[in-house]
C-alpha cells in the first residue's frame, strides 16, 4: 500500500518551547493510523502543521505524491485533508446541511443552491448510515450526532485523509460503535484516518498502526497486532507502568466524620432522588453511563444548578448553596468536566488562573500581595509539574492537559475539605493521568475528601474507597472496598438496565414482548 | 529571535497603543497647529476632557464585564438636575449626596436586571436611558435650572497654586485610584476573570452577581460625578441637553483605550489616553477652523484603527 501522507523532518517552535523536533509521520492509503503521546508531546501541533493552521519551521509535507505547503486550513481542506476536532467546531444555530457545507456552499446563479445542498447532504448522511434530518438545526441533536455531522463534513469535502482528534471523548459505548462503523466505511472507500486518542482499548480495536511522539520527538511506528498495551504505554511515558491494581491506603478513612451528605436530591430533569455520603479522607467514585446524572448531582450540590427537593449537609450542618461562591466558602471545590466553557480563563496568566479562587488568602484589606500570590502559584506549578515557560504565560497558550492541571491547581490552592472531580483526566495523556491520580491519593491521605466522577472504570477501580453507581438520576448500587472491580461496576450498570426493560414490558400490558408473543 | 520580538511588539501595542497614539497626535499638533503649544491649551484640554473621562472611567468597568451602559448620559442629567435644584435653594452637600445616591439606585436597578435576570446590558440600560431623562425633565417641568451659588460655582474655578485647575487634580486622583483598584486589588482580579469567562469565574467561587451589579452601580456613580462637575462649571443644568448622547463618546474612549469589548482586563490608563486623545481631536479641528463634521470622521478612523490593532495584539 502506498503512502498517502509523508511528513518528513518537521520542526516547529514557539517562544520558549520546542514543540516538534525533526518529526517523521507517514500514513498509508486506507489505513487507520493512531497518533499517540503524552500531552505536550506535540500531537496537536503536528496535526495543526499538517492542516495548515501552523507553518512549520522546517521539514516537508508530501500528500498524494505532491509536495504541499498549506497557508491556511481552507487550503488543506481543498487539498483533501479534513479534521474532526475534540472540541466541536460546528455552528449550533445552523442546520446540519449548512454545517456540512459551510465555506463551500454549492452555488447557482442566484446564490446558494439550497435544494442541491440539502439533497446532497442528506445523501451523504444516509450513505454513512446516520439517521439525521439535514434540515434540522444542529443543536437539536446531541453531541454524538453533532460529531457525526463533522465527519460527514470531512467526507463531503472529498477528503482522502481525515484527522480525528479525541473523537470518542464525549460518546457513550453505542455511539462509539457507530463511529467505528463509519470509520470502517471510510476505510473501504480508501480514505485514511489519523486517530488521536488516549483510550488504548479503542485504539487496539480500530487502528492498524500507531505512531508515538514524546516531548516533541518521534519515537516510532508500530503495528497494533505486534505490540501490547503495556509496551505502548512505556514507549509514550518512558517507564514501565502496571495497569489496574488497587492502591492500599496508609491512613484509614475517618469513618466518624461525614464531610458531605446528600439526601433525596431532586434536580429537574436529570437527578431523581440521589442520596450519598462522603467521609473525611474518603475517595468516593461516582460511576454511570453518560447522561446518568452524575455531573448534574455534583452541580446541584455545589450550587451551580438549583434543586427542587432534598437536603444537603456539610460537616453535619444543613446547607443550601444557591451560588457556587457559597459552596467555595464552605470548603468545597469543583473541577468541572468541560474546562473550556467552565474552567479556563484563556487570556489570564497561569499565575492568576491558579490563584483566582484563593484571593482571600493572599489579600489584606482587599489589596493583593503579589509576593504571596507568586509563592502560592509556584508551589502548585511545581507540585503538579505544569509545563509552562513562565507563570505569566496566558492559559490559552498551554496544551489541554496542562490547562487541566492548572485548574486542578486552582482548586487545590483553596485548601478544600471536599473536592469534586468531574472527568479530571479527560484529554490528558497517560503520564499526566498517573500524576493526577497520585495527587488525588495524596490529598485523600491528608484528609481531603474526593468525589471522583469518571467514565473510565479502571481509574475508579484503582483509586476509590467506595463507588456509587448512578442510573437515570438514581442510585443503582454501591460497592464497598473489597467488591470494587470493573466487572462488578459494569454489572450494576447493566443489571439496572435489564431490570428497567422488564419493568417497562410489565407496564406495557398487552404490548408485544421482544420475542413476538403477547403477554 | 524574530518571533519573540513580534510577540512583544504586539503586547506593547495592546497595552500602550492609546498612549502612543496620544503622543503622536500631540507632536503633530505642536508642529502643525498654531497656538497649540501653550499652557492655556494644555489646561483647557484636560479640563474639557473631564466629563468624558469621568463617564469613561465607570464605563471601563462595565465594558470589562462584557456589558455596556448606554444610560450614563441620562444618569448625568438626573443627578445634575437634582443637584441644581438643591444648590439653587442653598443645600450644596445634600444636593451632592442626593445626586450620587439617585445615580447609584439607577445603577443598582440596571445591574440587577443584568446580573440576576440575565437581561442583555444594552436592553437594560436602554430602558434606564429613557426613564432617567424622562424623570429629569418631569422634575423641573422641562425648564433649565440655574444655580448661581457662589460657594458652589466658585469650586469649579479653583486653581491650585493659582495654576492648576481643580478639575485636573480630580482627574489625576480618579485615574490613580482606579488604576490601583483595578491592578492591585482583588476586585480587579475578579473583574478580569469575570470578563474573560463569566461561567468559569462563577464556578471558581467569585460572587459574579454582586460583582456585575457593583460595576453598573459604580458606572452610574461616575456618571453622577460627571454631572456634578459639569453643573459646577456651567452653573446651570438643562435636563434635555445635559449629557445628551455622551455615552457614545465614553464608549469610544474606552474602546480606543484597549479594554476588550467582549470583556476582559480593564485598561484604565488606556481609557485616560483615549478620552484625552478624542478631546484633542475636537480642539485640533477647532483650531484649524475646520467644520465639526471632520472631527467625527477623524475620531471614527481612530476608533476603527484602535479596534483593529488591539485585536492583532491579542492574537
mmCIF file of N, CA and C in Angstrom, chain A residues 303-304 323-325 328 336 340-347 357 363 366-368 396 410-411, chain B residues 3-4 7 180 184-186 189-190 192-193 196-197 199-200 202-207 209 314:
data_model
loop_
_atom_site.group_PDB
_atom_site.id
_atom_site.type_symbol
_atom_site.label_atom_id
_atom_site.label_comp_id
_atom_site.label_asym_id
_atom_site.label_seq_id
_atom_site.Cartn_x
_atom_site.Cartn_y
_atom_site.Cartn_z
ATOM 1 N N UNK A 303 -24.109 24.178 44.022
ATOM 2 C CA UNK A 303 -24.775 25.464 43.901
ATOM 3 C C UNK A 303 -24.793 26.045 42.497
ATOM 4 N N UNK A 304 -24.334 25.242 41.515
ATOM 5 C CA UNK A 304 -24.369 25.726 40.133
ATOM 6 C C UNK A 304 -25.766 25.646 39.573
ATOM 7 N N UNK A 323 -25.465 29.681 45.030
ATOM 8 C CA UNK A 323 -24.450 30.115 44.080
ATOM 9 C C UNK A 323 -23.136 29.430 44.465
ATOM 10 N N UNK A 324 -22.279 29.141 43.473
ATOM 11 C CA UNK A 324 -21.026 28.441 43.768
ATOM 12 C C UNK A 324 -20.158 29.117 44.828
ATOM 13 N N UNK A 325 -20.178 30.464 44.883
ATOM 14 C CA UNK A 325 -19.250 31.099 45.831
ATOM 15 C C UNK A 325 -19.586 30.731 47.272
ATOM 16 N N UNK A 328 -17.864 27.392 47.816
ATOM 17 C CA UNK A 328 -16.411 27.555 47.956
ATOM 18 C C UNK A 328 -16.077 28.052 49.350
ATOM 19 N N UNK A 336 -14.661 21.078 36.974
ATOM 20 C CA UNK A 336 -15.705 20.641 36.047
ATOM 21 C C UNK A 336 -15.181 19.822 34.886
ATOM 22 N N UNK A 340 -13.059 24.067 28.973
ATOM 23 C CA UNK A 340 -13.099 25.198 28.046
ATOM 24 C C UNK A 340 -14.216 26.174 28.392
ATOM 25 N N UNK A 341 -15.430 25.628 28.672
ATOM 26 C CA UNK A 341 -16.548 26.525 28.949
ATOM 27 C C UNK A 341 -16.575 26.990 30.394
ATOM 28 N N UNK A 342 -16.189 26.094 31.314
ATOM 29 C CA UNK A 342 -16.422 26.425 32.718
ATOM 30 C C UNK A 342 -15.172 26.446 33.566
ATOM 31 N N UNK A 343 -14.002 26.394 32.961
ATOM 32 C CA UNK A 343 -12.810 26.341 33.794
ATOM 33 C C UNK A 343 -11.739 27.325 33.389
ATOM 34 N N UNK A 344 -11.408 27.294 32.099
ATOM 35 C CA UNK A 344 -10.249 28.063 31.647
ATOM 36 C C UNK A 344 -10.555 29.556 31.544
ATOM 37 N N UNK A 345 -9.663 30.383 32.075
ATOM 38 C CA UNK A 345 -9.706 31.824 31.825
ATOM 39 C C UNK A 345 -8.595 32.061 30.798
ATOM 40 N N UNK A 346 -8.949 32.079 29.512
ATOM 41 C CA UNK A 346 -7.928 31.976 28.471
ATOM 42 C C UNK A 346 -6.912 33.119 28.396
ATOM 43 N N UNK A 347 -7.373 34.368 28.601
ATOM 44 C CA UNK A 347 -6.435 35.485 28.443
ATOM 45 C C UNK A 347 -5.842 35.934 29.761
ATOM 46 N N UNK A 357 -9.154 31.518 42.841
ATOM 47 C CA UNK A 357 -10.130 31.094 43.841
ATOM 48 C C UNK A 357 -9.626 31.286 45.258
ATOM 49 N N UNK A 363 -4.726 38.198 50.154
ATOM 50 C CA UNK A 363 -5.072 39.610 50.202
ATOM 51 C C UNK A 363 -5.071 40.128 51.608
ATOM 52 N N UNK A 366 -8.293 43.766 50.940
ATOM 53 C CA UNK A 366 -8.632 43.962 49.534
ATOM 54 C C UNK A 366 -7.428 44.112 48.629
ATOM 55 N N UNK A 367 -6.242 44.381 49.180
ATOM 56 C CA UNK A 367 -5.064 44.538 48.345
ATOM 57 C C UNK A 367 -4.340 43.201 48.194
ATOM 58 N N UNK A 368 -4.002 42.853 46.955
ATOM 59 C CA UNK A 368 -3.341 41.580 46.690
ATOM 60 C C UNK A 368 -1.850 41.695 46.968
ATOM 61 N N UNK A 396 -4.393 30.252 27.549
ATOM 62 C CA UNK A 396 -4.816 29.729 26.253
ATOM 63 C C UNK A 396 -3.648 29.143 25.451
ATOM 64 N N UNK A 410 -5.765 25.271 40.808
ATOM 65 C CA UNK A 410 -6.611 26.355 41.301
ATOM 66 C C UNK A 410 -7.424 25.880 42.495
ATOM 67 N N UNK A 411 -8.001 24.677 42.345
ATOM 68 C CA UNK A 411 -8.851 24.177 43.416
ATOM 69 C C UNK A 411 -8.051 23.692 44.613
ATOM 70 N N UNK B 3 10.663 35.925 16.146
ATOM 71 C CA UNK B 3 9.309 35.653 16.620
ATOM 72 C C UNK B 3 9.042 36.351 17.937
ATOM 73 N N UNK B 4 9.998 36.299 18.828
ATOM 74 C CA UNK B 4 9.774 36.870 20.145
ATOM 75 C C UNK B 4 9.514 38.368 20.040
ATOM 76 N N UNK B 7 6.009 39.220 18.995
ATOM 77 C CA UNK B 7 5.046 38.999 20.073
ATOM 78 C C UNK B 7 5.110 40.126 21.068
ATOM 79 N N UNK B 180 -5.179 51.744 40.814
ATOM 80 C CA UNK B 180 -4.830 50.882 41.942
ATOM 81 C C UNK B 180 -5.911 49.837 42.179
ATOM 82 N N UNK B 184 -4.302 46.321 41.586
ATOM 83 C CA UNK B 184 -3.678 45.834 42.814
ATOM 84 C C UNK B 184 -4.657 45.225 43.793
ATOM 85 N N UNK B 185 -5.946 45.362 43.499
ATOM 86 C CA UNK B 185 -6.907 44.845 44.463
ATOM 87 C C UNK B 185 -7.611 43.615 43.932
ATOM 88 N N UNK B 186 -8.159 42.840 44.839
ATOM 89 C CA UNK B 186 -8.793 41.593 44.422
ATOM 90 C C UNK B 186 -10.008 41.872 43.535
ATOM 91 N N UNK B 189 -8.838 41.679 40.044
ATOM 92 C CA UNK B 189 -8.554 40.307 39.613
ATOM 93 C C UNK B 189 -9.850 39.586 39.296
ATOM 94 N N UNK B 190 -10.855 39.796 40.137
ATOM 95 C CA UNK B 190 -12.141 39.132 39.924
ATOM 96 C C UNK B 190 -12.810 39.660 38.668
ATOM 97 N N UNK B 192 -11.345 40.911 36.012
ATOM 98 C CA UNK B 192 -10.655 40.378 34.833
ATOM 99 C C UNK B 192 -11.109 38.941 34.557
ATOM 100 N N UNK B 193 -11.234 38.152 35.632
ATOM 101 C CA UNK B 193 -11.666 36.760 35.465
ATOM 102 C C UNK B 193 -13.085 36.714 34.891
ATOM 103 N N UNK B 196 -13.324 37.622 31.274
ATOM 104 C CA UNK B 196 -12.727 36.614 30.411
ATOM 105 C C UNK B 196 -13.636 35.412 30.172
ATOM 106 N N UNK B 197 -14.221 34.905 31.245
ATOM 107 C CA UNK B 197 -15.090 33.731 31.139
ATOM 108 C C UNK B 197 -16.032 33.730 32.327
ATOM 109 N N UNK B 199 -18.722 32.139 33.131
ATOM 110 C CA UNK B 199 -19.125 30.853 33.711
ATOM 111 C C UNK B 199 -18.018 30.294 34.584
ATOM 112 N N UNK B 200 -16.782 30.359 34.076
ATOM 113 C CA UNK B 200 -15.657 29.840 34.852
ATOM 114 C C UNK B 200 -15.449 30.661 36.119
ATOM 115 N N UNK B 202 -17.669 32.222 37.834
ATOM 116 C CA UNK B 202 -18.722 31.886 38.787
ATOM 117 C C UNK B 202 -18.379 30.599 39.527
ATOM 118 N N UNK B 203 -17.962 29.596 38.771
ATOM 119 C CA UNK B 203 -17.642 28.317 39.400
ATOM 120 C C UNK B 203 -16.390 28.430 40.269
ATOM 121 N N UNK B 204 -15.487 29.329 39.923
ATOM 122 C CA UNK B 204 -14.274 29.481 40.728
ATOM 123 C C UNK B 204 -14.530 30.096 42.080
ATOM 124 N N UNK B 205 -15.780 30.460 42.338
ATOM 125 C CA UNK B 205 -16.077 30.972 43.665
ATOM 126 C C UNK B 205 -16.231 32.482 43.724
ATOM 127 N N UNK B 206 -16.188 33.146 42.571
ATOM 128 C CA UNK B 206 -16.390 34.587 42.564
ATOM 129 C C UNK B 206 -17.883 34.864 42.617
ATOM 130 N N UNK B 207 -18.282 35.813 43.456
ATOM 131 C CA UNK B 207 -19.692 36.179 43.531
ATOM 132 C C UNK B 207 -20.005 37.055 42.333
ATOM 133 N N UNK B 209 -22.700 37.671 40.607
ATOM 134 C CA UNK B 209 -23.882 38.543 40.594
ATOM 135 C C UNK B 209 -23.558 39.866 41.259
ATOM 136 N N UNK B 314 -3.897 41.019 20.489
ATOM 137 C CA UNK B 314 -4.478 39.937 21.270
ATOM 138 C C UNK B 314 -4.062 38.576 20.751
#
